Structures are given as structure tokens and as C-alpha cells.
CSV table of C-alpha atoms in Angstrom, one decimal:
chain,number,residue,atom,x,y,z
A,1,MET,CA,4.2,6.7,-11.2
A,2,LYS,CA,0.1,6.5,-11.6
A,3,ILE,CA,-1.7,6.2,-8.1
A,4,THR,CA,-5.1,5.1,-8.2
A,5,TYR,CA,-7.4,4.9,-4.8
A,6,ILE,CA,-9.6,1.9,-4.5
A,7,HIS,CA,-11.2,2.0,-1.0
A,8,HIS,CA,-10.4,2.8,2.5
A,9,SER,CA,-6.5,2.1,2.7
A,10,CYS,CA,-6.3,0.3,-0.6
A,11,PHE,CA,-3.8,1.6,-3.4
A,12,LEU,CA,-2.8,0.7,-6.8
A,13,VAL,CA,0.8,2.3,-7.4
A,14,GLU,CA,1.9,1.6,-11.0
A,15,LEU,CA,5.5,1.8,-11.5
A,16,GLU,CA,7.3,1.3,-14.7
A,17,ARG,CA,7.8,-2.6,-14.4
A,18,VAL,CA,5.9,-3.5,-11.5
A,19,MET,CA,2.6,-2.8,-10.0
A,20,LEU,CA,1.7,-2.4,-6.1
A,21,LEU,CA,-1.8,-3.2,-4.9
A,22,PHE,CA,-1.8,-2.5,-1.4
A,23,ASP,CA,-4.5,-3.7,1.5
A,24,TYR,CA,-7.1,-4.7,-0.9
A,25,MET,CA,-10.8,-5.7,0.6
A,26,ARG,CA,-13.0,-4.8,-1.9
A,27,GLY,CA,-13.5,-1.9,-5.0
A,28,SER,CA,-13.3,-1.5,-8.5
A,29,LEU,CA,-9.7,-2.2,-9.8
A,30,PRO,CA,-8.6,-0.6,-13.1
A,31,PRO,CA,-7.1,-3.0,-15.6
A,32,LEU,CA,-4.1,-4.5,-14.6
A,33,ASP,CA,-1.2,-4.6,-16.9
A,34,ASP,CA,-0.5,-7.9,-18.1
A,35,ASP,CA,3.4,-6.9,-19.0
A,36,LYS,CA,4.1,-5.9,-15.7
A,37,ASP,CA,4.8,-8.0,-12.6
A,38,LEU,CA,2.1,-7.5,-9.7
A,39,LEU,CA,3.1,-7.7,-6.0
A,40,VAL,CA,0.0,-7.8,-3.3
A,41,PHE,CA,0.4,-6.7,-0.1
A,42,ALA,CA,-2.0,-7.0,3.1
A,43,SER,CA,-0.4,-5.2,5.9
A,44,HIS,CA,-2.3,-6.9,8.8
A,45,ARG,CA,-5.0,-9.2,9.4
A,46,HIS,CA,-7.8,-7.2,10.0
A,47,GLU,CA,-10.7,-7.4,7.5
A,48,ASP,CA,-10.4,-3.7,6.4
A,49,HIS,CA,-7.0,-4.8,5.0
A,50,PHE,CA,-7.0,-8.2,4.2
A,51,SER,CA,-9.5,-10.2,2.2
A,52,PRO,CA,-9.2,-13.9,1.1
A,53,ALA,CA,-10.1,-12.0,-2.3
A,54,VAL,CA,-6.8,-11.3,-3.6
A,55,PHE,CA,-6.0,-14.7,-4.6
A,56,LYS,CA,-8.9,-14.5,-7.2
A,57,LEU,CA,-6.2,-12.0,-8.7
A,58,ALA,CA,-3.5,-14.7,-9.8
A,59,GLU,CA,-6.3,-16.4,-12.3
A,60,LYS,CA,-5.8,-13.8,-14.2
A,61,HIS,CA,-2.4,-12.0,-13.3
A,62,PRO,CA,0.0,-15.4,-13.2
A,63,ARG,CA,2.8,-12.5,-12.4
A,64,ILE,CA,2.0,-12.2,-8.9
A,65,ARG,CA,3.6,-12.4,-5.5
A,66,TYR,CA,1.6,-11.6,-2.5
A,67,ILE,CA,3.4,-10.3,0.6
A,68,LEU,CA,1.6,-10.7,3.6
A,69,SER,CA,2.2,-9.6,7.4
A,70,ASP,CA,3.0,-12.6,9.6
A,71,ASP,CA,0.0,-12.1,11.7
A,72,ILE,CA,-2.1,-13.1,9.1
A,73,TRP,CA,-2.9,-17.1,9.1
A,74,GLN,CA,-1.5,-19.3,6.8
A,75,ASN,CA,-4.6,-21.1,6.4
A,76,ARG,CA,-6.5,-18.0,4.8
A,77,VAL,CA,-3.9,-18.6,1.9
A,78,PRO,CA,-5.3,-21.5,-0.5
A,79,GLU,CA,-2.6,-24.2,-0.5
A,80,LYS,CA,-1.8,-23.7,-4.3
A,81,TYR,CA,-0.3,-20.4,-3.9
A,82,PHE,CA,1.9,-21.1,-1.0
A,83,SER,CA,4.6,-20.8,-3.3
A,84,CYS,CA,3.9,-17.2,-4.5
A,85,THR,CA,3.6,-15.6,-1.0
A,86,GLU,CA,5.6,-14.2,1.5
A,87,TYR,CA,5.0,-13.6,4.7
A,88,MET,CA,7.1,-10.4,6.5
A,89,ASP,CA,7.2,-9.3,10.6
A,90,ALA,CA,8.7,-6.0,11.4
A,91,GLY,CA,12.2,-5.5,10.8
A,92,SER,CA,12.7,-7.8,8.0
A,93,VAL,CA,13.7,-6.8,4.4
A,94,LEU,CA,12.9,-8.9,1.4
A,95,LYS,CA,14.5,-8.6,-2.1
A,96,LEU,CA,12.6,-9.8,-4.6
A,97,GLU,CA,13.2,-10.3,-8.4
A,98,GLU,CA,10.1,-9.0,-9.9
A,99,GLY,CA,10.2,-5.5,-11.0
A,100,GLY,CA,13.7,-5.4,-12.1
A,101,GLY,CA,14.7,-5.7,-8.6
A,102,THR,CA,12.4,-4.7,-5.8
A,103,CYS,CA,13.3,-4.2,-2.0
A,104,ILE,CA,10.8,-4.2,0.5
A,105,THR,CA,11.0,-3.5,4.5
A,106,ALA,CA,8.7,-3.9,7.1
A,107,PHE,CA,8.2,-2.0,10.1
A,108,HIS,CA,6.2,-2.4,13.5
A,109,SER,CA,2.7,-1.2,13.5
A,110,THR,CA,1.2,0.4,16.5
A,111,ASP,CA,-1.8,-1.7,16.4
A,112,GLU,CA,-1.6,-5.1,14.1
A,113,GLY,CA,0.8,-6.5,11.5
A,114,VAL,CA,3.5,-3.9,9.6
A,115,ALA,CA,4.2,-1.2,7.6
A,116,PHE,CA,5.8,-1.3,4.3
A,117,LEU,CA,8.0,0.8,3.2
A,118,VAL,CA,9.1,-0.4,-1.3
A,119,GLU,CA,11.9,0.5,-2.9
A,120,ASN,CA,12.0,-0.3,-6.9
A,121,ASP,CA,14.0,1.4,-10.1
A,122,GLY,CA,14.6,4.5,-7.5
A,123,LYS,CA,11.2,5.3,-6.6
A,124,THR,CA,10.2,4.8,-2.7
A,125,VAL,CA,6.6,4.5,-1.9
A,126,TYR,CA,5.7,3.9,1.8
A,127,HIS,CA,2.2,2.2,3.1
A,128,ALA,CA,1.3,2.4,6.7
A,129,GLY,CA,-1.2,0.2,7.4
A,130,ASP,CA,-2.1,0.8,10.7
A,131,LEU,CA,0.8,2.2,11.9
A,132,ASN,CA,-0.4,5.6,13.3
A,133,ASP,CA,0.1,7.8,16.4
A,134,TRP,CA,-3.9,6.3,17.8
A,135,LYS,CA,-4.6,8.9,20.4
A,136,TRP,CA,-8.0,8.5,21.5
A,137,ASN,CA,-10.0,10.8,24.4
A,138,GLY,CA,-11.5,8.0,25.7
A,139,GLU,CA,-7.9,6.2,26.6
A,140,SER,CA,-5.4,7.5,29.9
A,141,LYS,CA,-2.7,10.2,29.4
A,142,ALA,CA,-0.6,7.0,30.4
A,143,TRP,CA,-1.9,5.1,27.1
A,144,ASN,CA,-1.9,8.0,24.4
A,145,ASN,CA,1.8,9.1,26.0
A,146,ASN,CA,3.1,5.0,25.2
A,147,MET,CA,0.9,5.3,21.8
A,148,SER,CA,2.8,8.4,21.1
A,149,ALA,CA,6.2,7.3,21.9
A,150,ASN,CA,6.2,3.9,20.4
A,151,TYR,CA,5.1,5.7,17.2
A,152,LYS,CA,7.6,8.4,17.2
A,153,ARG,CA,10.2,5.4,17.6
A,154,GLU,CA,8.9,3.9,14.7
A,155,LEU,CA,9.0,7.3,12.0
A,156,GLU,CA,13.2,7.2,13.3
A,157,LYS,CA,13.6,3.7,11.9
A,158,ILE,CA,12.0,4.9,8.8
A,159,ARG,CA,14.1,7.8,8.9
A,160,ALA,CA,17.2,5.9,9.3
A,161,CYS,CA,16.2,3.6,6.4
A,162,ARG,CA,15.5,6.5,3.9
A,163,THR,CA,14.6,10.4,3.9
A,164,ASP,CA,13.5,10.6,0.2
A,165,LEU,CA,10.2,9.1,0.1
A,166,ASP,CA,8.6,9.7,-3.4
A,167,VAL,CA,5.1,8.6,-2.0
A,168,ALA,CA,3.6,8.2,1.9
A,169,MET,CA,0.5,6.6,2.6
A,170,LEU,CA,-0.9,7.5,6.0
A,171,PRO,CA,-3.9,7.0,8.2
A,172,LEU,CA,-6.3,9.8,8.5
A,173,ASP,CA,-9.0,8.7,11.0
A,174,GLY,CA,-11.8,11.2,12.1
A,175,ARG,CA,-12.8,9.0,14.9
A,176,GLN,CA,-9.5,10.1,16.7
A,177,GLU,CA,-11.7,13.6,16.8
A,178,GLU,CA,-9.1,16.5,17.6
A,179,TRP,CA,-6.4,14.3,16.8
A,180,PHE,CA,-7.7,13.3,13.7
A,181,TYR,CA,-4.8,15.0,11.8
A,182,LEU,CA,-1.9,14.1,14.5
A,183,GLY,CA,-0.2,10.7,12.5
A,184,VAL,CA,0.1,12.6,9.2
A,185,HIS,CA,1.6,15.6,10.8
A,186,GLU,CA,4.0,13.4,13.2
A,187,PHE,CA,4.9,11.7,10.2
A,188,MET,CA,5.9,14.7,8.1
A,189,GLU,CA,8.0,16.2,10.6
A,190,ILE,CA,10.3,13.1,11.7
A,191,VAL,CA,10.6,11.5,8.2
A,192,GLY,CA,8.4,13.7,5.4
A,193,ALA,CA,7.2,12.8,2.0
A,194,ASN,CA,7.6,14.4,-1.5
A,195,ASN,CA,3.4,13.3,-1.9
A,196,VAL,CA,1.2,12.2,0.8
A,197,PHE,CA,-2.0,10.1,0.5
A,198,PRO,CA,-4.4,10.0,3.4
A,199,MET,CA,-6.5,6.7,3.8
A,200,HIS,CA,-8.2,4.9,6.7
A,201,PHE,CA,-11.1,7.8,6.6
A,202,TRP,CA,-14.0,5.4,6.4
A,203,GLY,CA,-15.6,7.5,3.4
A,204,ASP,CA,-15.4,10.7,5.0
A,205,PHE,CA,-13.5,12.5,2.2
A,206,ASP,CA,-14.0,15.9,3.2
A,207,ILE,CA,-11.4,15.2,6.2
A,208,ILE,CA,-8.3,15.8,3.8
A,209,ARG,CA,-9.7,19.4,3.4
A,210,ARG,CA,-10.0,19.9,7.0
A,211,LEU,CA,-6.3,18.4,7.6
A,212,LYS,CA,-5.2,21.0,4.7
A,213,ALA,CA,-7.0,23.9,6.5
A,214,LEU,CA,-5.1,23.4,9.6
A,215,GLU,CA,-2.1,26.3,10.0
A,216,LEU,CA,0.3,23.5,11.5
A,217,ALA,CA,-0.3,22.0,7.7
A,218,SER,CA,1.3,24.8,6.3
A,219,PRO,CA,4.8,23.5,5.8
A,220,TYR,CA,3.6,20.1,3.6
A,221,ARG,CA,-0.5,21.0,2.8
A,222,ASP,CA,0.3,21.3,-1.2
A,223,LYS,CA,1.7,17.7,-0.8
A,224,VAL,CA,-1.0,15.7,0.2
A,225,ALA,CA,-3.6,14.6,-2.5
A,226,ASP,CA,-6.9,15.8,-2.9
A,227,ILE,CA,-8.5,12.6,-3.1
A,228,GLN,CA,-12.3,13.1,-3.8
A,229,ARG,CA,-13.7,9.5,-5.0
A,230,GLU,CA,-12.6,5.9,-5.3
A,231,GLY,CA,-11.5,5.2,-8.3
A,232,GLU,CA,-9.5,8.6,-8.5
A,233,SER,CA,-6.3,8.4,-10.2
A,234,PHE,CA,-3.1,10.5,-9.6
A,235,VAL,CA,-0.1,10.6,-11.6
A,236,ILE,CA,3.3,11.8,-10.2
């Protein structure tokens, strides 16, 4: 499995028979293998997770299918691509023939849209979208407690679905100040993953080092990818 960090929350995951492109909005993509199917995911409608530019990929890669959160308005999709576009809401499961058989499960976000769990050829890949414990200093204690409860409820659903994730792509957002680590830490405590790829860090690559320096991260720090630049690839 090869994983390339593109920009913000966008990754390209290359498996043996299928490529998974998550939350592309801009950035340089590596060459796409014409012999593989391409599944393009958008977790929600926010402009830092979805751009209509993804539909230009179909001009050069005909073996393509789009999997969109159902909060993305249909008028954002060119009519000629309706037939290769699927919509998902939280709790839905989609089984596709692409990649020799791909199963996708959607989970409810604590912000907008969904998170995706993708299973293909014995590999499991999770992309959180904006599913995170968005605890903020400016919010009330009740609001923050409700946020944490909702997040942990979704994590329990993910754990009930799969406990052997090969890859998890998780928000790590410095705007949360001292709570920046919370979503990753709770995910690893409740669900776990063999490899963690931080995202949604707004160009602050050093936040990954800060996470791994925390004592509470000691059980999983070696599983966290040291992403240092856009376009960097990892083979796992």
C-alpha cells in the first residue's frame, strides 16, 4: 500500500487494484495508474474538503467513480457524471465492483458529512473527514462535553465494525490549542490503527512532532507518520 499526502485532508491511497483519493480540493497529484480503478471520496461540502475540480479527473481516467457525502448538493456534480456518482449518508454501506470488490461504510461526522471506512482486498482504510472531538476553549463546558460524547459514540460504532484498521487518517488541528491531540488520542484508545496519518493541520507540519512528544502518545507514537511536506509518499 502506498499513501501520498496531497494537501490539508487529501490523500491518495494506492492498493493493488484500486486507488482511493480522499477529500481533494487542490494540490499536485502523482501520476494515476490507468490499469487501476479510481474511487474519489468527498466527506462533506466544506471547501477545504470538496472541490468540483475532482470531476476533471474523469477526462483522463475513465475507470472512475465518485463517492460523496449526501450533504453535497447534486448541482455541484456535472450531469454527465451522475451515472458514476454515489451518495452516502451516515450508517449506509456501499458495495462496489471496483478494485475487485470494495466495501465502504459511512459514519456520522461531529461536524458536517461523514467519515469513510473502506475495505478492499483484505486492507482497511479509514478517513475521518471532519469526524473529530472538536473541543474548543471558547465553547461552554456543556457544549464540549456533548461534543466528546458524540465523538466517542461514533468511535464505538467504528470499533464494532472493524478493529484491525491498517490506516487511519485523522484530524490534528492546532486551532484547538491545548486540545489539539484529543481526537487522535481518543481514536487510538477506543479504535486503534496500525498506521496513523495526521491531516487538517493547516500547513503546520510541526504539530505532528508535538503530538508524538506527548507522554500520553507513547503507546502509539511510532505508528504516527512523520509527514513533512506535500507530495510525500509512504509505503506500508
